[in-house]
PDB file of C-alpha atoms in Angstrom:
ATOM      1  CA  TYR F   1    -100.709-153.247 -91.394  1.00 64.00           C
ATOM      2  CA  VAL F   2    -104.057-151.818 -90.567  1.00 70.00           C
ATOM      3  CA  ALA F   3    -104.030-153.367 -87.032  1.00 66.00           C
ATOM      4  CA  ARG F   4    -100.707-151.844 -86.240  1.00 63.00           C
ATOM      5  CA  VAL F   5    -101.524-148.481 -87.546  1.00 67.00           C
ATOM      6  CA  LYS F   6    -104.981-148.448 -85.667  1.00 71.00           C
ATOM      7  CA  MET F   7    -103.175-149.621 -82.492  1.00 69.00           C
ATOM      8  CA  ALA F   8    -100.485-146.973 -82.940  1.00 66.00           C
ATOM      9  CA  ALA F   9    -103.172-144.280 -83.193  1.00 72.00           C
ATOM     10  CA  ILE F  10    -104.964-145.682 -80.134  1.00 76.00           C
ATOM     11  CA  GLY F  11    -101.487-145.808 -78.302  1.00 71.00           C
ATOM     12  CA  GLN F  12    -100.862-142.144 -79.145  1.00 71.00           C
ATOM     13  CA  TYR F  13    -104.380-141.240 -77.817  1.00 78.00           C
ATOM     14  CA  ILE F  14    -103.657-143.188 -74.517  1.00 76.00           C
ATOM     15  CA  VAL F  15    -100.267-141.433 -74.124  1.00 72.00           C
ATOM     16  CA  ALA F  16    -101.820-138.054 -74.568  1.00 75.00           C
ATOM     17  CA  GLU F  17    -104.565-138.666 -72.110  1.00 80.00           C
ATOM     18  CA  ILE F  18    -102.048-140.063 -69.538  1.00 77.00           C
ATOM     19  CA  GLN F  19     -99.945-136.997 -69.930  1.00 69.00           C
ATOM     20  CA  LYS F  20    -102.971-134.706 -69.547  1.00 83.00           C
ATOM     21  CA  ARG F  21    -104.176-136.472 -66.416  1.00 83.00           C
ATOM     22  CA  MET F  22    -100.744-136.485 -64.874  1.00 77.00           C
ATOM     23  CA  PHE F  23    -100.281-132.781 -65.457  1.00 75.00           C
ATOM     24  CA  GLY F  24    -103.762-132.081 -64.064  1.00 81.00           C
ATOM     25  CA  ARG F  25    -102.873-134.096 -60.872  1.00 80.00           C
ATOM     26  CA  ILE F  26     -99.715-132.303 -60.467  1.00 74.00           C
ATOM     27  CA  MET F  27    -101.311-128.945 -60.837  1.00 70.00           C
ATOM     28  CA  HIS F  28    -103.991-129.945 -58.118  1.00 82.00           C
ATOM     29  CA  ALA F  29    -101.522-131.804 -55.878  1.00 81.00           C
ATOM     30  CA  ASP F  30    -100.442-130.566 -52.452  1.00 84.00           C
ATOM     31  CA  LEU F  31     -97.709-127.905 -52.783  1.00 81.00           C
ATOM     32  CA  ALA F  32     -95.598-129.506 -50.206  1.00 84.00           C
ATOM     33  CA  TRP F  33     -95.475-132.869 -52.177  1.00 82.00           C
ATOM     34  CA  VAL F  34     -94.818-131.211 -55.527  1.00 74.00           C
ATOM     35  CA  SER F  35     -91.896-129.252 -53.998  1.00 78.00           C
ATOM     36  CA  LYS F  36     -90.478-132.477 -52.219  1.00 81.00           C
ATOM     37  CA  THR F  37     -90.712-134.459 -55.395  1.00 76.00           C
ATOM     38  CA  HIS F  38     -87.899-134.011 -58.013  1.00 71.00           C
ATOM     39  CA  SER F  39     -88.780-132.494 -61.295  1.00 72.00           C
ATOM     40  CA  GLY F  40     -86.867-135.382 -62.897  1.00 70.00           C
ATOM     41  CA  ARG F  41     -89.530-137.813 -61.680  1.00 72.00           C
ATOM     42  CA  PHE F  42     -92.275-135.741 -63.322  1.00 71.00           C
ATOM     43  CA  LEU F  43     -90.341-135.418 -66.536  1.00 72.00           C
ATOM     44  CA  SER F  44     -89.738-139.171 -66.548  1.00 71.00           C
ATOM     45  CA  GLY F  45     -93.387-139.809 -66.135  1.00 69.00           C
ATOM     46  CA  PHE F  46     -94.377-137.484 -69.001  1.00 67.00           C
ATOM     47  CA  LEU F  47     -91.715-138.582 -71.525  1.00 67.00           C
ATOM     48  CA  TYR F  48     -90.783-142.168 -70.616  1.00 70.00           C
ATOM     49  CA  ASP F  49     -93.429-143.871 -68.590  1.00 69.00           C
ATOM     50  CA  ALA F  50     -96.364-142.769 -70.771  1.00 68.00           C
ATOM     51  CA  ASN F  51     -94.728-143.894 -73.949  1.00 67.00           C
ATOM     52  CA  ARG F  52     -93.751-147.194 -72.321  1.00 71.00           C
ATOM     53  CA  VAL F  53     -97.384-147.781 -71.556  1.00 70.00           C
ATOM     54  CA  ARG F  54     -98.277-147.061 -75.118  1.00 67.00           C
ATOM     55  CA  ASP F  55     -95.828-149.504 -76.349  1.00 71.00           C
ATOM     56  CA  THR F  56     -96.772-152.264 -73.966  1.00 69.00           C
ATOM     57  CA  VAL F  57    -100.526-151.814 -74.763  1.00 67.00           C
ATOM     58  CA  THR F  58     -99.980-151.676 -78.531  1.00 66.00           C
ATOM     59  CA  THR F  59     -97.703-154.721 -78.631  1.00 68.00           C
ATOM     60  CA  SER F  60     -99.883-156.734 -76.233  1.00 67.00           C
ATOM     61  CA  VAL F  61    -103.114-156.141 -77.940  1.00 64.00           C
ATOM     62  CA  ILE F  62    -101.725-156.867 -81.465  1.00 65.00           C
ATOM     63  CA  ASP F  63    -100.034-160.026 -80.217  1.00 68.00           C
ATOM     64  CA  PHE F  64    -103.005-161.208 -78.221  1.00 68.00           C
ATOM     65  CA  GLY F  65    -105.342-160.610 -81.126  1.00 66.00           C
ATOM     66  CA  GLN F  66    -103.167-162.574 -83.657  1.00 68.00           C
ATOM     67  CA  ASN F  67    -102.550-165.418 -81.194  1.00 71.00           C
ATOM     68  CA  LEU F  68    -106.302-165.603 -80.348  1.00 71.00           C
ATOM     69  CA  LEU F  69    -107.361-166.045 -83.849  1.00 75.00           C
ATOM     70  CA  THR F  70    -104.600-168.686 -84.462  1.00 78.00           C
ATOM     71  CA  VAL F  71    -105.703-170.565 -81.378  1.00 75.00           C
ATOM     72  CA  VAL F  72    -109.449-170.414 -82.262  1.00 79.00           C
ATOM     73  CA  ALA F  73    -108.652-171.623 -85.914  1.00 82.00           C
ATOM     74  CA  LEU F  74    -106.483-174.489 -84.678  1.00 79.00           C
ATOM     75  CA  VAL F  75    -108.898-175.642 -81.933  1.00 78.00           C
ATOM     76  CA  GLY F  76    -111.738-175.574 -84.367  1.00 85.00           C
ATOM     77  CA  ALA F  77    -109.783-177.630 -86.867  1.00 84.00           C
ATOM     78  CA  MET F  78    -108.777-180.131 -84.150  1.00 79.00           C
ATOM     79  CA  PHE F  79    -112.335-180.617 -83.024  1.00 85.00           C
ATOM     80  CA  TRP F  80    -113.531-180.991 -86.587  1.00 87.00           C
ATOM     81  CA  LEU F  81    -110.883-183.715 -87.137  1.00 83.00           C
ATOM     82  CA  ASN F  82    -111.179-185.625 -83.833  1.00 82.00           C
ATOM     83  CA  TRP F  83    -112.990-184.135 -80.848  1.00 83.00           C
ATOM     84  CA  GLN F  84    -111.534-186.631 -78.370  1.00 81.00           C
ATOM     85  CA  LEU F  85    -107.935-185.712 -79.174  1.00 76.00           C
ATOM     86  CA  ALA F  86    -108.906-182.065 -79.277  1.00 79.00           C
ATOM     87  CA  LEU F  87    -110.078-182.363 -75.739  1.00 81.00           C
ATOM     88  CA  MET F  88    -106.760-183.823 -74.632  1.00 75.00           C
ATOM     89  CA  GLY F  89    -104.948-181.078 -76.402  1.00 71.00           C
ATOM     90  CA  ALA F  90    -107.270-178.497 -74.801  1.00 74.00           C
ATOM     91  CA  ALA F  91    -106.259-179.683 -71.344  1.00 76.00           C
ATOM     92  CA  VAL F  92    -102.938-177.637 -71.792  1.00 74.00           C
ATOM     93  CA  ILE F  93    -104.796-174.265 -72.149  1.00 76.00           C
ATOM     94  CA  PRO F  94    -105.444-173.771 -68.459  1.00 82.00           C
ATOM     95  CA  VAL F  95    -101.825-174.401 -67.687  1.00 79.00           C
ATOM     96  CA  VAL F  96    -100.754-172.001 -70.300  1.00 76.00           C
ATOM     97  CA  GLY F  97    -103.203-169.338 -68.961  1.00 78.00           C
ATOM     98  CA  LEU F  98    -101.806-169.815 -65.496  1.00 84.00           C
ATOM     99  CA  VAL F  99     -98.182-169.541 -66.552  1.00 81.00           C
ATOM    100  CA  VAL F 100     -98.921-166.514 -68.797  1.00 76.00           C
ATOM    101  CA  GLY F 101    -100.682-164.761 -65.996  1.00 81.00           C
ATOM    102  CA  LYS F 102     -97.879-165.383 -63.532  1.00 84.00           C
ATOM    103  CA  LEU F 103     -95.366-164.065 -66.095  1.00 80.00           C
ATOM    104  CA  GLY F 104     -97.554-161.019 -66.690  1.00 78.00           C
ATOM    105  CA  ARG F 105     -97.545-160.090 -63.026  1.00 83.00           C
ATOM    106  CA  ARG F 106     -93.605-160.468 -62.926  1.00 83.00           C
ATOM    107  CA  THR F 107     -93.412-158.438 -66.126  1.00 79.00           C
ATOM    108  CA  ARG F 108     -95.644-155.683 -64.591  1.00 78.00           C
ATOM    109  CA  LYS F 109     -93.509-155.507 -61.329  1.00 84.00           C
ATOM    110  CA  ALA F 110     -90.228-155.419 -63.234  1.00 81.00           C
ATOM    111  CA  ALA F 111     -91.576-152.764 -65.607  1.00 76.00           C
ATOM    112  CA  LYS F 112     -92.783-150.675 -62.671  1.00 79.00           C
ATOM    113  CA  ARG F 113     -89.269-150.896 -60.989  1.00 84.00           C
ATOM    114  CA  ASN F 114     -87.810-149.926 -64.338  1.00 78.00           C
ATOM    115  CA  MET F 115     -89.884-146.851 -64.774  1.00 77.00           C
ATOM    116  CA  GLU F 116     -89.082-145.725 -61.131  1.00 81.00           C
ATOM    117  CA  GLY F 117     -85.500-146.240 -61.913  1.00 81.00           C
ATOM    118  CA  SER F 118     -85.717-144.171 -64.978  1.00 78.00           C
ATOM    119  CA  GLY F 119     -87.393-141.293 -62.899  1.00 79.00           C
ATOM    120  CA  ASP F 120     -84.468-141.645 -60.425  1.00 84.00           C
ATOM    121  CA  LEU F 121     -81.829-141.421 -63.270  1.00 80.00           C
ATOM    122  CA  THR F 122     -83.641-138.352 -64.678  1.00 81.00           C
ATOM    123  CA  ALA F 123     -83.553-136.707 -61.245  1.00 83.00           C
ATOM    124  CA  VAL F 124     -79.899-137.571 -60.587  1.00 83.00           C
ATOM    125  CA  ILE F 125     -78.803-136.165 -63.884  1.00 79.00           C
ATOM    126  CA  SER F 126     -80.988-133.152 -63.618  1.00 81.00           C
ATOM    127  CA  GLU F 127     -79.651-132.424 -60.135  1.00 83.00           C
ATOM    128  CA  ALA F 128     -76.068-132.839 -61.307  1.00 80.00           C
ATOM    129  CA  LEU F 129     -76.533-130.438 -64.235  1.00 76.00           C
ATOM    130  CA  LYS F 130     -78.357-127.814 -62.191  1.00 81.00           C
ATOM    131  CA  GLY F 131     -75.657-127.927 -59.617  1.00 84.00           C
ATOM    132  CA  ILE F 132     -72.728-128.245 -61.888  1.00 86.00           C
ATOM    133  CA  ARG F 133     -71.070-125.038 -60.569  1.00 87.00           C
ATOM    134  CA  VAL F 134     -71.249-126.273 -56.987  1.00 89.00           C
ATOM    135  CA  VAL F 135     -69.993-129.685 -58.010  1.00 86.00           C
ATOM    136  CA  LYS F 136     -66.980-128.200 -59.714  1.00 86.00           C
ATOM    137  CA  ALA F 137     -66.410-125.604 -56.937  1.00 89.00           C
ATOM    138  CA  TYR F 138     -66.095-128.414 -54.300  1.00 92.00           C
ATOM    139  CA  ASP F 139     -64.291-130.926 -56.615  1.00 91.00           C
ATOM    140  CA  GLN F 140     -67.101-133.398 -56.381  1.00 90.00           C
ATOM    141  CA  GLU F 141     -67.205-134.594 -59.996  1.00 90.00           C
ATOM    142  CA  SER F 142     -66.039-138.111 -58.997  1.00 91.00           C
ATOM    143  CA  THR F 143     -68.794-138.284 -56.364  1.00 93.00           C
ATOM    144  CA  GLU F 144     -71.556-137.297 -58.900  1.00 89.00           C
ATOM    145  CA  ILE F 145     -70.150-139.590 -61.552  1.00 90.00           C
ATOM    146  CA  GLY F 146     -70.245-142.483 -59.076  1.00 92.00           C
ATOM    147  CA  ARG F 147     -73.781-141.624 -57.995  1.00 90.00           C
ATOM    148  CA  THR F 148     -74.992-141.439 -61.600  1.00 88.00           C
ATOM    149  CA  SER F 149     -73.195-144.589 -62.463  1.00 89.00           C
ATOM    150  CA  ASN F 150     -74.869-146.395 -59.641  1.00 91.00           C
ATOM    151  CA  THR F 151     -78.246-145.218 -60.727  1.00 88.00           C
ATOM    152  CA  ILE F 152     -77.555-146.170 -64.379  1.00 86.00           C
ATOM    153  CA  ASP F 153     -76.509-149.740 -63.144  1.00 90.00           C
ATOM    154  CA  THR F 154     -79.820-149.984 -61.278  1.00 88.00           C
ATOM    155  CA  VAL F 155     -81.768-148.894 -64.271  1.00 84.00           C
ATOM    156  CA  ARG F 156     -79.957-151.427 -66.569  1.00 85.00           C
ATOM    157  CA  HIS F 157     -80.554-154.260 -64.001  1.00 87.00           C
ATOM    158  CA  ASN F 158     -84.228-153.486 -63.794  1.00 84.00           C
ATOM    159  CA  ALA F 159     -84.612-153.196 -67.526  1.00 80.00           C
ATOM    160  CA  LEU F 160     -82.982-156.659 -67.983  1.00 83.00           C
ATOM    161  CA  LYS F 161     -85.264-158.130 -65.331  1.00 82.00           C
ATOM    162  CA  ALA F 162     -88.309-156.765 -67.357  1.00 78.00           C
ATOM    163  CA  ILE F 163     -86.857-158.131 -70.639  1.00 77.00           C
ATOM    164  CA  ARG F 164     -86.248-161.473 -69.108  1.00 80.00           C
ATOM    165  CA  ALA F 165     -89.833-161.724 -67.672  1.00 78.00           C
ATOM    166  CA  ARG F 166     -91.284-160.580 -70.977  1.00 73.00           C
ATOM    167  CA  SER F 167     -89.114-162.870 -73.051  1.00 77.00           C
ATOM    168  CA  MET F 168     -90.069-165.981 -70.988  1.00 79.00           C
ATOM    169  CA  ALA F 169     -93.697-166.047 -72.075  1.00 74.00           C
ATOM    170  CA  SER F 170     -93.023-167.135 -75.687  1.00 74.00           C
ATOM    171  CA  PRO F 171     -90.712-170.164 -75.077  1.00 82.00           C
ATOM    172  CA  ILE F 172     -92.679-171.459 -72.150  1.00 80.00           C
ATOM    173  CA  THR F 173     -96.013-171.186 -74.096  1.00 76.00           C
ATOM    174  CA  GLY F 174     -94.288-172.801 -76.992  1.00 79.00           C
ATOM    175  CA  LEU F 175     -93.059-175.617 -74.804  1.00 83.00           C
ATOM    176  CA  LEU F 176     -96.441-176.219 -73.129  1.00 77.00           C
ATOM    177  CA  SER F 177     -98.205-176.197 -76.534  1.00 75.00           C
ATOM    178  CA  GLY F 178     -95.576-178.591 -77.878  1.00 80.00           C
ATOM    179  CA  ILE F 179     -96.337-180.983 -75.017  1.00 80.00           C
ATOM    180  CA  GLY F 180     -99.990-180.761 -75.729  1.00 74.00           C
ATOM    181  CA  VAL F 181     -99.460-181.493 -79.466  1.00 75.00           C
ATOM    182  CA  ALA F 182     -96.978-184.402 -78.502  1.00 81.00           C
ATOM    183  CA  ALA F 183     -99.544-185.850 -76.280  1.00 77.00           C
ATOM    184  CA  VAL F 184    -102.258-185.649 -79.001  1.00 73.00           C
ATOM    185  CA  ILE F 185     -99.904-187.287 -81.607  1.00 77.00           C
ATOM    186  CA  TYR F 186     -98.626-189.931 -79.139  1.00 80.00           C
ATOM    187  CA  PHE F 187    -102.150-190.972 -77.832  1.00 76.00           C
ATOM    188  CA  GLY F 188    -103.836-190.466 -81.192  1.00 69.00           C
ATOM    189  CA  VAL F 189    -101.572-192.936 -83.090  1.00 59.00           C
TER     190      VAL F 189
END
């Protein structure tokens, strides 16, 4: 409980700092770039992307801390019981590290695409709402619905990629850990 509350407080602080820096950069940015970039991208950055960073950091740090303590305790117990078998089991650790590192890179790429897509969606909806009179005057409702639908599908696709990448870490780590434990049991008997 205490860890989650503290991490949530740190996460909120991080979001506030990210938002302040983003706004400062926008205010000092080149006017041509600011004019060219749709306001939906800025809003998405402030509202969605910053909170996404907070959630990722909070969850990752808590999970990492809990898993690290568990691993340290188990490895200590293994070495206390039988150091030779513990070394055999520890051989799996570098493989797990490589796999988790690769999955982390995939997750970051997918999350980045997801955040960019959310900015695009915010921009498309914002444009459609700002220009609703023109859309209706020229009977372009179907065009706008199609454009928004395509953007929503892209965001959904990217979100699912990010979820798949994040979700693969636990089963793969569990499988590799199971292989290590099975090897220790097999060779230790």
